[in-house]
CSV table of C-alpha atoms in Angstrom, one decimal:
chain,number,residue,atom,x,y,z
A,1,UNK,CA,11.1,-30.0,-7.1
A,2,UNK,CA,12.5,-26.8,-8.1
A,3,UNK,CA,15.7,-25.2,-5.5
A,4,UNK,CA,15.8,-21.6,-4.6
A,5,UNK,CA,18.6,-20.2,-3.0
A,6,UNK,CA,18.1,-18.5,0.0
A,7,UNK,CA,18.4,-15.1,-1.1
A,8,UNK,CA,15.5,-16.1,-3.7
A,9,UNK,CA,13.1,-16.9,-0.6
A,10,UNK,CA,10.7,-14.6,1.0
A,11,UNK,CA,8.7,-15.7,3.8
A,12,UNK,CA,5.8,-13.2,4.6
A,13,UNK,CA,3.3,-12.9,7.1
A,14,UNK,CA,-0.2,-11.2,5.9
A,15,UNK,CA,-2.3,-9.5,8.4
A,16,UNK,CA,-5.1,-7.3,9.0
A,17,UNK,CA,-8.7,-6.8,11.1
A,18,UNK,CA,-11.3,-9.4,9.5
A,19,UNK,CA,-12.3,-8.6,6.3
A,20,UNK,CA,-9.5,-5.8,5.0
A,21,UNK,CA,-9.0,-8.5,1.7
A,22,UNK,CA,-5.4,-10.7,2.7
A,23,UNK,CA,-7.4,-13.6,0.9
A,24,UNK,CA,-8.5,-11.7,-2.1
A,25,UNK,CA,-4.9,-10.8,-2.6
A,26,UNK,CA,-3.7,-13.9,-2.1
A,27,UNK,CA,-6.6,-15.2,-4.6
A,28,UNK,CA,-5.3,-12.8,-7.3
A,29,UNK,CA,-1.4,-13.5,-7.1
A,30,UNK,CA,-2.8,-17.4,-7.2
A,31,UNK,CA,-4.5,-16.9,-10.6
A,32,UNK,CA,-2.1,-14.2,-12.0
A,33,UNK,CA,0.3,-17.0,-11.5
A,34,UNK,CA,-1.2,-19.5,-13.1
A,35,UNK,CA,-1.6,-21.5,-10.0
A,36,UNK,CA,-5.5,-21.5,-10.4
A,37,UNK,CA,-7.3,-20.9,-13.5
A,38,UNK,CA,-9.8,-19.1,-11.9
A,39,UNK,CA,-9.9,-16.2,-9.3
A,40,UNK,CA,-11.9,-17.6,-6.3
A,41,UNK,CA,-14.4,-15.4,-3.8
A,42,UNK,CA,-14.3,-15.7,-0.1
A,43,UNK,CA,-17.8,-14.6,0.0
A,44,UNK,CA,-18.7,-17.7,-2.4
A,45,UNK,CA,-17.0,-19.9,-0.3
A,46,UNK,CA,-14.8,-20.5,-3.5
A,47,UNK,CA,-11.1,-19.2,-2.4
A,48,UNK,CA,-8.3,-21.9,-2.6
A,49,UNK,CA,-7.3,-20.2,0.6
A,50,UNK,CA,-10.2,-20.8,3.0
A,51,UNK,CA,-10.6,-24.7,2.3
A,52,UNK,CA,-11.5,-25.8,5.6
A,53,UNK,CA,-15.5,-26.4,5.8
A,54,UNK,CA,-16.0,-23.7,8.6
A,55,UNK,CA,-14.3,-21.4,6.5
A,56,UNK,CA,-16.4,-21.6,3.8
A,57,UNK,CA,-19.2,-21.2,6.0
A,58,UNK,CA,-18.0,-18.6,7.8
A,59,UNK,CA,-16.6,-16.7,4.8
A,60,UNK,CA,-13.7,-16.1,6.6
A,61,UNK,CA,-9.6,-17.6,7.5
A,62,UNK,CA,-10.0,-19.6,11.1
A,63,UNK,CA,-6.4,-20.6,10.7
A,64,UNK,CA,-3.3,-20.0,8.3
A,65,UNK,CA,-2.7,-20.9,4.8
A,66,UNK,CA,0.0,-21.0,3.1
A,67,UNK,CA,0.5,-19.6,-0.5
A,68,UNK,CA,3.5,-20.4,-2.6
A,69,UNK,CA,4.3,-18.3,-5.5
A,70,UNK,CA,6.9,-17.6,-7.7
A,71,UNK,CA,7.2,-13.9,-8.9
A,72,UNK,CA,9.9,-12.8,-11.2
A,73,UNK,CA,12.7,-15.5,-9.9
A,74,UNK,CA,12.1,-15.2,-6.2
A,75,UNK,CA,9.8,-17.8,-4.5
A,76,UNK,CA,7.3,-15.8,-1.9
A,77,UNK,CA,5.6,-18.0,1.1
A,78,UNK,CA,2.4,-16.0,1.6
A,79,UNK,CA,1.0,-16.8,5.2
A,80,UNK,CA,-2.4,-16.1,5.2
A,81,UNK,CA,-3.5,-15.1,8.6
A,82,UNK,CA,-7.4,-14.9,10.0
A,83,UNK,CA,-8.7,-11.5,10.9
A,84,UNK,CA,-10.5,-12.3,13.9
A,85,UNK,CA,-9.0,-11.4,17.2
A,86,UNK,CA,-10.2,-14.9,18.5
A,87,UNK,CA,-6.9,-16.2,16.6
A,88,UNK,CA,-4.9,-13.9,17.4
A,89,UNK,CA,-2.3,-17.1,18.1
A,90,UNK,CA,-2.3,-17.8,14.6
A,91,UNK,CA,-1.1,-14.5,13.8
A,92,UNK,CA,1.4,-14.5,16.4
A,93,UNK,CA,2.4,-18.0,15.0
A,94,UNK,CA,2.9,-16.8,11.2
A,95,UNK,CA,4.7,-13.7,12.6
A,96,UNK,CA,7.5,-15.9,14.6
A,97,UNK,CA,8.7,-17.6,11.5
A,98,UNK,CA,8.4,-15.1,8.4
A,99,UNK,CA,10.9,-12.3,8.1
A,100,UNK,CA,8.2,-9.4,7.1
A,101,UNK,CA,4.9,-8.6,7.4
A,102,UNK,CA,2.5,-6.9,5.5
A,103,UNK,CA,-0.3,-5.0,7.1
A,104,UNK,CA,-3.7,-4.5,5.2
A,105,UNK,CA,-5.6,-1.4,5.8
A,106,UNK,CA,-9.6,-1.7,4.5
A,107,UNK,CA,-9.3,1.6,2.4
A,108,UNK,CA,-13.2,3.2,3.4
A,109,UNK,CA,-12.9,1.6,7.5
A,110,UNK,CA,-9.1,2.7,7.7
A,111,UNK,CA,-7.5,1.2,11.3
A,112,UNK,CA,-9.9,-0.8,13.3
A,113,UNK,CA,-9.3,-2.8,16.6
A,114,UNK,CA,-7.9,-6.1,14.8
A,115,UNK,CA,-5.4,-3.6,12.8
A,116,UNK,CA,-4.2,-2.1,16.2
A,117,UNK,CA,-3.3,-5.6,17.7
A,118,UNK,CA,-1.6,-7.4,14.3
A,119,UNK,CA,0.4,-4.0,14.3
A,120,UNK,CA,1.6,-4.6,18.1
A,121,UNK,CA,2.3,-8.3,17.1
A,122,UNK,CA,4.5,-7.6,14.3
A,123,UNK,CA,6.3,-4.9,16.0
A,124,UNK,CA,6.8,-7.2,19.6
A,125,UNK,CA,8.6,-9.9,16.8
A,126,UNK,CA,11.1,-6.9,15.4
A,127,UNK,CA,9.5,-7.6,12.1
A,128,UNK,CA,10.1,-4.6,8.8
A,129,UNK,CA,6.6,-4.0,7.9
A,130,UNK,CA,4.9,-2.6,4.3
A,131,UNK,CA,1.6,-0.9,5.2
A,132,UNK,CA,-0.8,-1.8,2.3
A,133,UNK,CA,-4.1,0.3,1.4
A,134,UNK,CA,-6.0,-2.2,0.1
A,135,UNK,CA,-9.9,-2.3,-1.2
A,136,UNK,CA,-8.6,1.0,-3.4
A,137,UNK,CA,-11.8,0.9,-5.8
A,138,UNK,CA,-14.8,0.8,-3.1
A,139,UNK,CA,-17.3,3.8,-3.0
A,140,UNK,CA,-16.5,6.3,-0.5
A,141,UNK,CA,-13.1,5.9,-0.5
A,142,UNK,CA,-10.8,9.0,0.7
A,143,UNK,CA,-7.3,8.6,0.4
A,144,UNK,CA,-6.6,11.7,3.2
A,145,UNK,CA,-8.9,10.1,5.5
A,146,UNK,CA,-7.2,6.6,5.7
A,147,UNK,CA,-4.1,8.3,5.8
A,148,UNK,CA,-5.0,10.4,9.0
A,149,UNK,CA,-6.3,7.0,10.8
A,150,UNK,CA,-3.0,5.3,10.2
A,151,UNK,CA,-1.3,8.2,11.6
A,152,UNK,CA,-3.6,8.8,14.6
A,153,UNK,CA,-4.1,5.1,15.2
A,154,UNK,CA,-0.7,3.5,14.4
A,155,UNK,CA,2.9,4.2,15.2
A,156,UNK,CA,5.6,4.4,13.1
A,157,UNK,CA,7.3,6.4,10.2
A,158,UNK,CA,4.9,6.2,7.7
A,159,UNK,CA,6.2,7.0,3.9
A,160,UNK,CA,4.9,6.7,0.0
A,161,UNK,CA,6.2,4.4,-1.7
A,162,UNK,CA,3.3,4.9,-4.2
A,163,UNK,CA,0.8,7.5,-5.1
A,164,UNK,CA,-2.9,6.6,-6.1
A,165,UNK,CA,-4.2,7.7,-9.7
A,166,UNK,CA,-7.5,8.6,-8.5
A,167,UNK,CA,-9.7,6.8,-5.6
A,168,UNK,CA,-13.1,4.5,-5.1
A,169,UNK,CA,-14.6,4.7,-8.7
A,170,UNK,CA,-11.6,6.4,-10.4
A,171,UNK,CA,-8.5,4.5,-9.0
A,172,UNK,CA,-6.8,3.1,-12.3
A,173,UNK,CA,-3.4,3.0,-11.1
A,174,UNK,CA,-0.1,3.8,-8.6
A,175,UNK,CA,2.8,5.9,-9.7
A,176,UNK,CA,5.9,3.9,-8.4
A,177,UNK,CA,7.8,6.6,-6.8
A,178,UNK,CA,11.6,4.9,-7.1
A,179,UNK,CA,11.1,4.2,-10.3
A,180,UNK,CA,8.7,7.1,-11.8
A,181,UNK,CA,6.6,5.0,-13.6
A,182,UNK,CA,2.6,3.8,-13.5
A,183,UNK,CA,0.9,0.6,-13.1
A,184,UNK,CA,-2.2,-0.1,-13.9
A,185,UNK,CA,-5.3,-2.5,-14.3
A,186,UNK,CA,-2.9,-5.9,-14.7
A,187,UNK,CA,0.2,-4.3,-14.2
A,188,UNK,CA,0.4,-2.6,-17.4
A,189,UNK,CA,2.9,0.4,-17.1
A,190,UNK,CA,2.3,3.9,-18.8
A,191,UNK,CA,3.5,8.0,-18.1
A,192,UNK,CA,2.8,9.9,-15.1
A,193,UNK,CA,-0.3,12.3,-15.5
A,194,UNK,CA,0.7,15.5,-15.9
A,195,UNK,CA,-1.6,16.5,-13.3
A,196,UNK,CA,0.4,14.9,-10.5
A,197,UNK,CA,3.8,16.0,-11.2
A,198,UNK,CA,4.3,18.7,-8.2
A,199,UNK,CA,2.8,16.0,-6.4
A,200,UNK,CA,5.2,13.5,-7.2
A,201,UNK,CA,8.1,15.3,-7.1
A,202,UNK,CA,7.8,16.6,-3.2
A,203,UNK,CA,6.8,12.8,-2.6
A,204,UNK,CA,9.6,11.5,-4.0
A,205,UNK,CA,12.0,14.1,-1.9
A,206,UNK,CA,10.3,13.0,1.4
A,207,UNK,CA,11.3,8.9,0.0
A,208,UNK,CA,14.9,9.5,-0.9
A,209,UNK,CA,15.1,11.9,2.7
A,210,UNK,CA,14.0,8.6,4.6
A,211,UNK,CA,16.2,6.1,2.9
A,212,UNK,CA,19.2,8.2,2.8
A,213,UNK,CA,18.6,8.5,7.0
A,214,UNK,CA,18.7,4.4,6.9
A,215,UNK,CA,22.3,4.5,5.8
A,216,UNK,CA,25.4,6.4,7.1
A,217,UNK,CA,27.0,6.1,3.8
A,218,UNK,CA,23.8,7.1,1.7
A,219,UNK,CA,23.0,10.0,4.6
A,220,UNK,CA,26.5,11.2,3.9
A,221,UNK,CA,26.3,11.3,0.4
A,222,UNK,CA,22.9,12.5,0.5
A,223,UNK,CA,24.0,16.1,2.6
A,224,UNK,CA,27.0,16.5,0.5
A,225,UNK,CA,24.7,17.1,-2.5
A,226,UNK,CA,24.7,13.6,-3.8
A,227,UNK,CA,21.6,12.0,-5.9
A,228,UNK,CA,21.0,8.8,-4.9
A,229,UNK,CA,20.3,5.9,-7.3
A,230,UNK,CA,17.4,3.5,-7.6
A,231,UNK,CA,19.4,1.2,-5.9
A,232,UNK,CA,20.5,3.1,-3.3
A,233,UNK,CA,16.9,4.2,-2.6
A,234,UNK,CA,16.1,0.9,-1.9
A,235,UNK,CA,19.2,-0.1,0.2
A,236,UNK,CA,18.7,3.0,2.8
A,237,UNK,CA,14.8,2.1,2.7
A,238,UNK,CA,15.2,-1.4,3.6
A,239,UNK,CA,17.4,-1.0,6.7
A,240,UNK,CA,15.5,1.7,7.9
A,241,UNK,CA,12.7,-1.0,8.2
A,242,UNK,CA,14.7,-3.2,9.7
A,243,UNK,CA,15.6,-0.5,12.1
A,244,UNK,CA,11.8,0.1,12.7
A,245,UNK,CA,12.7,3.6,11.1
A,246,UNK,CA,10.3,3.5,8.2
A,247,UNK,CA,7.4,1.8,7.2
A,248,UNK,CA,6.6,2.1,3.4
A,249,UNK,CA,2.7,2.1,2.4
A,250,UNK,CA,1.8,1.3,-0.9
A,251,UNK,CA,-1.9,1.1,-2.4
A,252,UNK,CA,-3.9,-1.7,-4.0
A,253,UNK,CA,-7.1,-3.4,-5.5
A,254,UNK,CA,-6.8,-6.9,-6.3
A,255,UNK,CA,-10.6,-7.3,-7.7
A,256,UNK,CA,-9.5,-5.2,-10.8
A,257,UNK,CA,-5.8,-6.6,-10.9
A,258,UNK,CA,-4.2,-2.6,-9.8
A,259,UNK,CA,-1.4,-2.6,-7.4
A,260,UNK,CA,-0.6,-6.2,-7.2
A,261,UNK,CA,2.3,-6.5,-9.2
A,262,UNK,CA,3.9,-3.6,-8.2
A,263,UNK,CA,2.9,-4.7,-4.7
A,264,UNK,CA,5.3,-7.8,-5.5
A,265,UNK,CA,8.3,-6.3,-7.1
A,266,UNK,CA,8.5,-4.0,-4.2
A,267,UNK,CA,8.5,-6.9,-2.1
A,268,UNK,CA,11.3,-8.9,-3.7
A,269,UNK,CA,13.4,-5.8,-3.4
A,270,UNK,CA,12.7,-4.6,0.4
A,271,UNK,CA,11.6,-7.7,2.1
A,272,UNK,CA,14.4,-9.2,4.0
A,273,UNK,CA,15.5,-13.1,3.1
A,274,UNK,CA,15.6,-16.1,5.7
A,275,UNK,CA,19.1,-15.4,8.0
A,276,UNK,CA,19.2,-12.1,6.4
């Protein structure tokens, strides 16, 4: 069996309301792995995730599943949690032994009831949450809406750590804003459109404003003039989660493959390890 070094381990707790897609992701990190060789459906009753028998008939998690996958060097425990309020004790179970949480967001319903109580959970645990916008290709998607019902509906610092290319039927990508570049359908990379430069740029400001505030050294630097680094994006970023100062959102849409990579790299990078 292979070792991994502590600081190569992230244990992560995925919640949401019922339905917002934490199995789908987890189905599409499984195959894009190589763990399956096929992409299952929780409405087929076909997702490695939901094995129990009432799961399948229910087409939906009763309990939590654990997902191991390795992604780029770093080994990611992926507790799948149900989206029913009834288990609400599973939830509260994953959330006491993983170090982060990420909260799906059903892109078209935005925050419902079942979003509103994970949230609470995972902030009553102290634990640095990513806010994930997830179902990105559906119809009737509008990115300003969702955004408006995490804000009315949730609390917290919410900041970009992505920008959409497009939404429902013409979502192709997310424009990584540390690292100024795109990714796509399978995590291909390309240029930033042209179109959302201005866009980009005072999104950006807002992201290196918030890090450089989770960091005395970096907020220093950061009024005497200073531009931070990549690196030093990240480190101000990440304790200003831990501090409960920041909660990064990122956007996704596992049917199609978009997001999910990046969705993963920004998760080795900001998610704290075990004892960390």
């Amino acid at each position: 069996m292979k070792e991994y070094h502590t600081g190569q381990i992230r244990n992560i707790a995925l919640v949401s309301h019922n339905g917002a897609g934490k199995t789908t992701l987890v189905e599409r990190l499984l195959f894009d792995t190589g763990v399956t060789t096929r992409m299952g459906s929780v409405q087929n009753g076909t997702a490695a995730m939901d094995f129990d028998e009432e799961e399948m008939n229910r087409n939906s998690s009763v309990s939590t599943a654990i997902a191991p996958i390795e992604w780029n060097k770093i080994k990611f425990n992926l507790l799948d949690t149900p989206g029913y309020i009834d288990f609400v004790g599973e939830v509260n179970s994953a959330l006491k032994v993983a170090e982060g949480a990420v909260v799906l967001v059903e892109a078209v319903s935005g925050v419902e009831v079942g979003t509103e109580a994970v949230w609470q959970s995972a902030k009553n645990y102290n634990r640095p949450r990513l806010l994930v916008v997830n179902k990105m290709d559906r119809e009737n998607v509008n990115v300003n809406r969702v955004i408006s019902s995490i804000n009315n509906n949730l609390d917290g610092n919410f900041i970009n750590l992505q920008l959409p290319i497009g939404e429902g039927n013409t979502f192709t990508g997310v424009v990584d804003l540390i690292n100024l570049e795109t990714h796509t359908e399978n995590g291909k990379k390309g240029s930033i459109p042209d179109d959302m430069a201005d866009a980009i740029e005072e999104a950006r400001v807002e992201l290196v404003e918030v890090a450089a505030e989770g960091n005395d050294d970096l907020l220093m630097m950061y009024l005497e003039g200073e531009e931070l680094s990549n690196e030093d994006i990240i480190t101000g970023l990440k304790a200003a989660m831990h501090q409960g100062a920041a909660v990064p959102i990122v956007y996704c849409a596992p049917e199609k493959g978009i997001g999910v990579s990046a969705l993963m790299d920004i998760l080795g990078l900001i998610m704290p390890a075990p004892n960390e």
